[in-house]
Short mmCIF file of N, CA and C and ligand atoms in Angstrom, two decimals:
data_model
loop_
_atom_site.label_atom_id
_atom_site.label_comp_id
_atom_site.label_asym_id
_atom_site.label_seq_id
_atom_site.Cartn_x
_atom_site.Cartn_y
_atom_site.Cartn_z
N UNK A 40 -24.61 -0.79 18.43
CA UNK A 40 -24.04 -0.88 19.79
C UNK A 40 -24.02 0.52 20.43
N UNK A 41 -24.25 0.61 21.78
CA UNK A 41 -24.34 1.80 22.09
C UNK A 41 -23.27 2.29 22.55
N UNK A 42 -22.58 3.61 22.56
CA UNK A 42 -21.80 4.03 22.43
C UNK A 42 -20.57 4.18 21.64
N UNK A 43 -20.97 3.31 20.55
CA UNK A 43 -20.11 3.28 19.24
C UNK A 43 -20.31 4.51 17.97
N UNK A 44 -19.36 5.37 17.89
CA UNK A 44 -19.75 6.45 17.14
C UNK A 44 -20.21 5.90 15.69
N UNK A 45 -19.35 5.13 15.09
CA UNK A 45 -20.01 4.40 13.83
C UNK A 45 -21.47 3.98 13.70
N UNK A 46 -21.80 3.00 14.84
CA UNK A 46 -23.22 2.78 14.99
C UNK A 46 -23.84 4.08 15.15
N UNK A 47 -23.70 5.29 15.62
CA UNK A 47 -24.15 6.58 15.67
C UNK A 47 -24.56 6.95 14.14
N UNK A 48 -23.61 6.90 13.80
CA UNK A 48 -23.35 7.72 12.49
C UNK A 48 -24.08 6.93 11.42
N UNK A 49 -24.21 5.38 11.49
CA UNK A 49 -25.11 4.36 10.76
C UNK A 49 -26.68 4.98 10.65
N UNK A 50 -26.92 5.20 11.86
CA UNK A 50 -28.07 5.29 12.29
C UNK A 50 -28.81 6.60 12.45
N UNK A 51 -27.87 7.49 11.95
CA UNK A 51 -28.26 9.24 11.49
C UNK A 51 -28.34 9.90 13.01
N UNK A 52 -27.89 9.26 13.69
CA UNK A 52 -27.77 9.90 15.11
C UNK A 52 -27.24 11.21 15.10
N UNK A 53 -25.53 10.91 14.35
CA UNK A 53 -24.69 11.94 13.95
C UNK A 53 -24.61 12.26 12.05
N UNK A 54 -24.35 13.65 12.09
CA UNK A 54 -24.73 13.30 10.43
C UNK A 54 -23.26 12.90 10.33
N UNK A 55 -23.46 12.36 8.47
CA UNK A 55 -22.15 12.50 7.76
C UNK A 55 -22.40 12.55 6.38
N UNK A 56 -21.03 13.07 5.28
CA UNK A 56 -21.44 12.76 4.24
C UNK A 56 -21.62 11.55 3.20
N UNK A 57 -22.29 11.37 3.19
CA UNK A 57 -22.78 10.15 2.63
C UNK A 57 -22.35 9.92 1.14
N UNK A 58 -21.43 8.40 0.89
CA UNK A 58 -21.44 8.10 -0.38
C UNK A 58 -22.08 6.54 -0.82
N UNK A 59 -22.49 6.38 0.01
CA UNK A 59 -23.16 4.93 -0.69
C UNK A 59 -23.36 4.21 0.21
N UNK A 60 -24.63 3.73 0.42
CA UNK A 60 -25.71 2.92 1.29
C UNK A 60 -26.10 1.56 1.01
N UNK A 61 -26.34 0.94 1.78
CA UNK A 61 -27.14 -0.89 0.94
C UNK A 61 -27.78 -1.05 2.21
N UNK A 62 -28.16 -2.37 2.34
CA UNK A 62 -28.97 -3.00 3.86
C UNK A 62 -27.68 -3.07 4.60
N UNK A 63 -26.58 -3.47 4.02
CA UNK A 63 -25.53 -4.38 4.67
C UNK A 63 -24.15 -3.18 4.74
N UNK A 64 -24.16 -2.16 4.16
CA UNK A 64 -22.54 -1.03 4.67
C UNK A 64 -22.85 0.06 4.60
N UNK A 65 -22.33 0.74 4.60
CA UNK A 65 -22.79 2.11 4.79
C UNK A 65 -21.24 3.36 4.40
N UNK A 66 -21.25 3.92 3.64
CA UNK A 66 -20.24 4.21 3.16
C UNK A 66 -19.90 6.53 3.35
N UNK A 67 -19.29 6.69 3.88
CA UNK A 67 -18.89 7.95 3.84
C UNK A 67 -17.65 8.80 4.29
N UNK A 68 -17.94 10.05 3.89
CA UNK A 68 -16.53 10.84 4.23
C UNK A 68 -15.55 10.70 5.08
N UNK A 69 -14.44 10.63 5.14
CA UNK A 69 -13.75 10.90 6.99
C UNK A 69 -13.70 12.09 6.91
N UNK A 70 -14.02 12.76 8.29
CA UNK A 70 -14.04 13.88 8.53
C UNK A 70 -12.64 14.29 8.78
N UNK A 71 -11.74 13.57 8.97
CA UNK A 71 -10.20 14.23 8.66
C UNK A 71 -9.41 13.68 7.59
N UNK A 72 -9.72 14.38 6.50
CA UNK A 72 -9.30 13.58 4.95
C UNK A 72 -7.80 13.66 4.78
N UNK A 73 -7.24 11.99 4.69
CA UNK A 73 -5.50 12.17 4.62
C UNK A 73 -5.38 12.11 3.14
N UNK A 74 -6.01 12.49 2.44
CA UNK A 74 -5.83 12.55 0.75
C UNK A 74 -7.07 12.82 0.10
N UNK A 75 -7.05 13.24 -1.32
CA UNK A 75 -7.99 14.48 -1.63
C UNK A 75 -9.67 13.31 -1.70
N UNK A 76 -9.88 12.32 -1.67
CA UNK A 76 -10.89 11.40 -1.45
C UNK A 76 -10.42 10.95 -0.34
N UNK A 77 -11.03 10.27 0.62
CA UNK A 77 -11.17 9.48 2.10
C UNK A 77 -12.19 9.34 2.20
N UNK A 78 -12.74 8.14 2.16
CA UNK A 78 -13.96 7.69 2.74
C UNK A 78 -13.58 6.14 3.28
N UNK A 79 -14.75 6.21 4.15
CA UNK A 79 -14.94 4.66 5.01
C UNK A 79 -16.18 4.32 4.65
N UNK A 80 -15.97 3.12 4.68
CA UNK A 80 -16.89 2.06 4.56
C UNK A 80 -16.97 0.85 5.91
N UNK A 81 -18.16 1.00 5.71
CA UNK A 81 -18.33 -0.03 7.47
C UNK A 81 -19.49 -0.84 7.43
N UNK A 82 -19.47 -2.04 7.85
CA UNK A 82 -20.54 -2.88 7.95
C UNK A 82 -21.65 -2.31 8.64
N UNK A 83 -23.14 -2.01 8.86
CA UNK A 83 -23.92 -1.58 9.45
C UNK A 83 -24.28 -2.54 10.64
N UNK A 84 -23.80 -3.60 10.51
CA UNK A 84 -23.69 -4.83 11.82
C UNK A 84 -22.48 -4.58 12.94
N UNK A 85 -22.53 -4.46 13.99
CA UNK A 85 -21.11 -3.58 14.74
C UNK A 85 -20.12 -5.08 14.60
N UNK A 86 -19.11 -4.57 13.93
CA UNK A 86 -18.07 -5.62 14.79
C UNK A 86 -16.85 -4.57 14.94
N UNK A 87 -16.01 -5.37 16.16
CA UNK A 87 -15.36 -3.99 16.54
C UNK A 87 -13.58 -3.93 15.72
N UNK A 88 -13.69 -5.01 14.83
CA UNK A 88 -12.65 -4.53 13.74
C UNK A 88 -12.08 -6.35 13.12
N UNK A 89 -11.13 -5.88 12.62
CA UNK A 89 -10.49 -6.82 11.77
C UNK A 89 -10.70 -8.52 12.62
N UNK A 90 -9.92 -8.53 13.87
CA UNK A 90 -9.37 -9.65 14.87
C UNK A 90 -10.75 -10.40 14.83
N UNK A 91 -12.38 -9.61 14.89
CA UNK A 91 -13.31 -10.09 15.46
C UNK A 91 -14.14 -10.48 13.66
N UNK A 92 -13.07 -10.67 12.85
CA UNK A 92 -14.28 -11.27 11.44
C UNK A 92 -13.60 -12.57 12.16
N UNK A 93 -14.86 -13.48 11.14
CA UNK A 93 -15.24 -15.07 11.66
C UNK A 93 -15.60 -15.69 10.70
N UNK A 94 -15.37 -16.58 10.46
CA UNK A 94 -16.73 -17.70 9.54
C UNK A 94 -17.99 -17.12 9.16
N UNK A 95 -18.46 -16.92 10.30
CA UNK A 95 -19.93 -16.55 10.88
C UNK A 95 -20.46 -15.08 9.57
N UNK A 96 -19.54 -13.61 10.07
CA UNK A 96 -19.85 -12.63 9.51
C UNK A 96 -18.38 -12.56 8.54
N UNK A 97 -17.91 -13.10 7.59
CA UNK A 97 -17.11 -12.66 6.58
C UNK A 97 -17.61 -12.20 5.63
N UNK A 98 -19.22 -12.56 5.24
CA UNK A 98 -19.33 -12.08 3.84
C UNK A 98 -19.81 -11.03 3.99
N UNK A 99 -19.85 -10.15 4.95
CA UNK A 99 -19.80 -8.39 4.83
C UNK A 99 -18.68 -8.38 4.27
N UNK A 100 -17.61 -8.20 4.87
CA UNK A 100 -16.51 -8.31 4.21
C UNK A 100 -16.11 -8.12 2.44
N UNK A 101 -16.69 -9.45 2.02
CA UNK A 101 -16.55 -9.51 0.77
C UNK A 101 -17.22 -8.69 -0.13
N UNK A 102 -18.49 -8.63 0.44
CA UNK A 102 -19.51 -7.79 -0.03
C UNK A 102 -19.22 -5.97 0.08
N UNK A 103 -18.43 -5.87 1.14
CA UNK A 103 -17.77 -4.11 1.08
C UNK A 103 -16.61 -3.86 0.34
N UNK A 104 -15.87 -5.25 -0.15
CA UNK A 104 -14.74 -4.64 -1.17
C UNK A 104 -15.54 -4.97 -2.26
N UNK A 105 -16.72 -5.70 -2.40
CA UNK A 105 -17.32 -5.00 -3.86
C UNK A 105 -17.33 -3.67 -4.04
N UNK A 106 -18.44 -3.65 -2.99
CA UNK A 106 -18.70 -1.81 -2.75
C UNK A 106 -17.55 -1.44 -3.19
N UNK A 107 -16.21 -1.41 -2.38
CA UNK A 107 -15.24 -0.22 -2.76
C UNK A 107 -15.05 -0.60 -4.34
N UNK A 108 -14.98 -1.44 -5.34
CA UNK A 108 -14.74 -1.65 -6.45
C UNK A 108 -15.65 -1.06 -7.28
N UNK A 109 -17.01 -0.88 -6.93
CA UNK A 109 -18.00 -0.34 -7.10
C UNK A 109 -17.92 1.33 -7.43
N UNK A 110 -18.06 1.67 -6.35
CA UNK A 110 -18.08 2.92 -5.63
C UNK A 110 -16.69 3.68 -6.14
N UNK A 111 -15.37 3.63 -6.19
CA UNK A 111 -14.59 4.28 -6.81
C UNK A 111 -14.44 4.34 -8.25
N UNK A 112 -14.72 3.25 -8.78
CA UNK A 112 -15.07 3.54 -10.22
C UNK A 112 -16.03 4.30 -10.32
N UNK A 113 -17.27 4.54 -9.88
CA UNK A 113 -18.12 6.02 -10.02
C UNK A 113 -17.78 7.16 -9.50
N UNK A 114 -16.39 6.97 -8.45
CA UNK A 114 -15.51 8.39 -8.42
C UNK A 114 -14.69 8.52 -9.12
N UNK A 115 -14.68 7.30 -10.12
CA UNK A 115 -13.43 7.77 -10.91
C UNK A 115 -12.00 8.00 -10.38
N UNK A 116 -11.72 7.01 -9.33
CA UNK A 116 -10.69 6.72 -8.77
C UNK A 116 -10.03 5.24 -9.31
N UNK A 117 -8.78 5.74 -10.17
CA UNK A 117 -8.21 4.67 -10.90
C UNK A 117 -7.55 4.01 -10.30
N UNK A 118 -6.75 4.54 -8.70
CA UNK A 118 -5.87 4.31 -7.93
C UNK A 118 -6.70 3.95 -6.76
N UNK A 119 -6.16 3.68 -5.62
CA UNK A 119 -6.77 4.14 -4.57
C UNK A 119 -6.21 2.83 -3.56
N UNK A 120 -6.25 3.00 -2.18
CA UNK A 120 -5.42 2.24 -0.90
C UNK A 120 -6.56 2.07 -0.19
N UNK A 121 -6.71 0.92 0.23
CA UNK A 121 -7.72 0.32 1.43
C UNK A 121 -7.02 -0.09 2.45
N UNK A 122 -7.20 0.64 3.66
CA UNK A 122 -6.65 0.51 4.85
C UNK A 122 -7.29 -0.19 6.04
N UNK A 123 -7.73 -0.91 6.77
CA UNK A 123 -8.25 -1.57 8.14
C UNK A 123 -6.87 -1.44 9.31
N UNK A 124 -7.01 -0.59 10.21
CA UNK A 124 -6.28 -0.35 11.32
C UNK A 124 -7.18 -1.31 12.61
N UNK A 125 -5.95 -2.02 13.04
CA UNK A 125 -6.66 -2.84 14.21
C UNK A 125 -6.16 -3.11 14.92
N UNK A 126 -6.79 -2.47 16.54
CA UNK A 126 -5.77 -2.25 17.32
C UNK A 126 -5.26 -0.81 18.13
N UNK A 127 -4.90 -0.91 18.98
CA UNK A 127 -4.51 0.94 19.56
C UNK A 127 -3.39 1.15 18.58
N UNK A 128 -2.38 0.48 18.85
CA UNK A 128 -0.69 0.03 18.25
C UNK A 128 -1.05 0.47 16.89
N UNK A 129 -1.53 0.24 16.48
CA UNK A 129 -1.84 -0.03 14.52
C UNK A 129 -2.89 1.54 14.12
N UNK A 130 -2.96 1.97 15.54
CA UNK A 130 -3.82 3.19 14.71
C UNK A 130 -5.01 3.45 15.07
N UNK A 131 -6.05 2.20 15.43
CA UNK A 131 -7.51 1.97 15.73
C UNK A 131 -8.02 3.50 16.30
N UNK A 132 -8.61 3.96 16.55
CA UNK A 132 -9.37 4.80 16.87
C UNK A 132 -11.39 4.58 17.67
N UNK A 133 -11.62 4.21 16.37
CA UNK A 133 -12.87 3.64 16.24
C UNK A 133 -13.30 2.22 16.01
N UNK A 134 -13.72 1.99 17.01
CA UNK A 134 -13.69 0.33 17.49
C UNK A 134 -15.11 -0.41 16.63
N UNK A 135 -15.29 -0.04 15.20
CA UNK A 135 -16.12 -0.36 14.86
C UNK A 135 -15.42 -0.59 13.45
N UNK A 136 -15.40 -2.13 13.15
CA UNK A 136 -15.28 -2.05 12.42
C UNK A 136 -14.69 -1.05 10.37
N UNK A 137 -13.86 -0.51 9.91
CA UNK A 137 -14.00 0.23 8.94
C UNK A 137 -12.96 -0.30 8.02
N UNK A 138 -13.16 0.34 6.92
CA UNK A 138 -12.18 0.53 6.05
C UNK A 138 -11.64 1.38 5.28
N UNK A 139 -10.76 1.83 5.32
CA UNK A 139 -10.64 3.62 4.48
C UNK A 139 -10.20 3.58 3.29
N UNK A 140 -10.63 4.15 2.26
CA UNK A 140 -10.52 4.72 1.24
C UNK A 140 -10.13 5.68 0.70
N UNK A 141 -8.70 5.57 0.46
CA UNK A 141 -8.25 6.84 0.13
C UNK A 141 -7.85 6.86 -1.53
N UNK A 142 -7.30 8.00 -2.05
CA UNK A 142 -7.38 8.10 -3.47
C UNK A 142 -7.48 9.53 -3.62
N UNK A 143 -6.85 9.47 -5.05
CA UNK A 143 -7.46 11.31 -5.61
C UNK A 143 -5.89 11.63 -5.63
N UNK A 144 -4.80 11.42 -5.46
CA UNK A 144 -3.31 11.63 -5.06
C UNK A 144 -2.57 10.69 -5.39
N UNK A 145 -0.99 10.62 -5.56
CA UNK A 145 0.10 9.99 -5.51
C UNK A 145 0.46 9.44 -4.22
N UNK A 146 0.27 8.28 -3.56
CA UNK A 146 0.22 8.36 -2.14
C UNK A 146 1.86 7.89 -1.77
N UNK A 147 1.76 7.99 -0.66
CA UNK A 147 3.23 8.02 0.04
C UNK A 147 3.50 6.19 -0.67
N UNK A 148 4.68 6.19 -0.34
CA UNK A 148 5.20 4.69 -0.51
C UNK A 148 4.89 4.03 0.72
N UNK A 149 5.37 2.72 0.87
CA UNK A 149 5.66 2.11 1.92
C UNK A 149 4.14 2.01 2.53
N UNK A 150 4.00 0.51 3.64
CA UNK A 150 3.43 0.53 4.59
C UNK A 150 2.73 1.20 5.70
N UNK A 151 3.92 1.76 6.54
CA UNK A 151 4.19 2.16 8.04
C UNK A 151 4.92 3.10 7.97
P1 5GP B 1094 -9.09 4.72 12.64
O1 5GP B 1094 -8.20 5.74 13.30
O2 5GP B 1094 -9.91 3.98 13.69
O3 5GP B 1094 -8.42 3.80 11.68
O4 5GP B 1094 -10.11 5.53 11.75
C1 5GP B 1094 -11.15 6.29 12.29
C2 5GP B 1094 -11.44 7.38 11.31
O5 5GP B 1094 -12.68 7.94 11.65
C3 5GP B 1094 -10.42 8.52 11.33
O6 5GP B 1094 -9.82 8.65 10.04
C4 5GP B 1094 -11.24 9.74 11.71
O7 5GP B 1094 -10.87 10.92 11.03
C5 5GP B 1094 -12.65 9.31 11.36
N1 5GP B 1094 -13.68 9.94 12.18
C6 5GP B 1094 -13.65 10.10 13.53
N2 5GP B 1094 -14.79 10.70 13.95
C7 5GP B 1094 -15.54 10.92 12.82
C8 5GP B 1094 -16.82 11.52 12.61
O8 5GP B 1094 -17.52 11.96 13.53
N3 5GP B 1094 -17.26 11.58 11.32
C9 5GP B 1094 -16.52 11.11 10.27
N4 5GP B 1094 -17.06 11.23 9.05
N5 5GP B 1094 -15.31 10.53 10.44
C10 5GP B 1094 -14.83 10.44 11.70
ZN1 ZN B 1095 -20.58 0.19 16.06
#
């Protein structure tokens, strides 16, 4: 989608650091890390977050918390919090679909 920084960043428009690729997600750094690992993971298909999964496209979905099950066990992350913010209210930022990955730390308690 155009003007979606994610789709940017999918598509090597913008760089990033890269941890893990398929046809279907696309996985890397956040550039503002809230714990000593942060990475996102995002469908390479735009959807613009949580509200807009469907019937239709869920099994990205399923198929990116493999990935993260995947993918942190080869970081060797025993712990780790998966976050989807959706919404201005809730945090959203980037209207593309993600999911964050954090780990590497004792993380705060609580929710919110
Ligand atoms: P949200 O606030 O939408 O839940 O998460 C968006 C995340 O994208 C934020 O944690 C933010 O640091 C990250 N982010 C924003 N711009 C960039 C960028 O250009 N590159 C990378 N790697 N992460 C970004
Ligand atoms: Zn997008």
């Amino acid at each position: 989608m155009e003007d979606c920084l994610f789709c940017k960043i999918i598509a090597g428009e913008i760089p990033s650091n890269k941890v893990y690729e398929d046809e279907l997600c696309y996985a890397f750094y956040d550039i503002a890390p809230q714990a000593p690992t942060h990475f996102l993971v995002v469908p390479k298909k735009h959807i613009s977050g949580v509200s807009e999964i469907c019937e239709e496209n869920a099994a990205v979905v399923a198929h990116i918390f493999s990935v993260i099950s995947k993918v942190t066990k080869e970081l060797g992350l025993a712990s780790y919090r998966v976050v989807s913010n959706c919404g201005e209210d809730a945090g959203q930022t980037v209207f593309h679909l993600h999911f964050h990955v954090l780990g590497g730390a004792r993380l705060a308690d609580g929710m919110c």
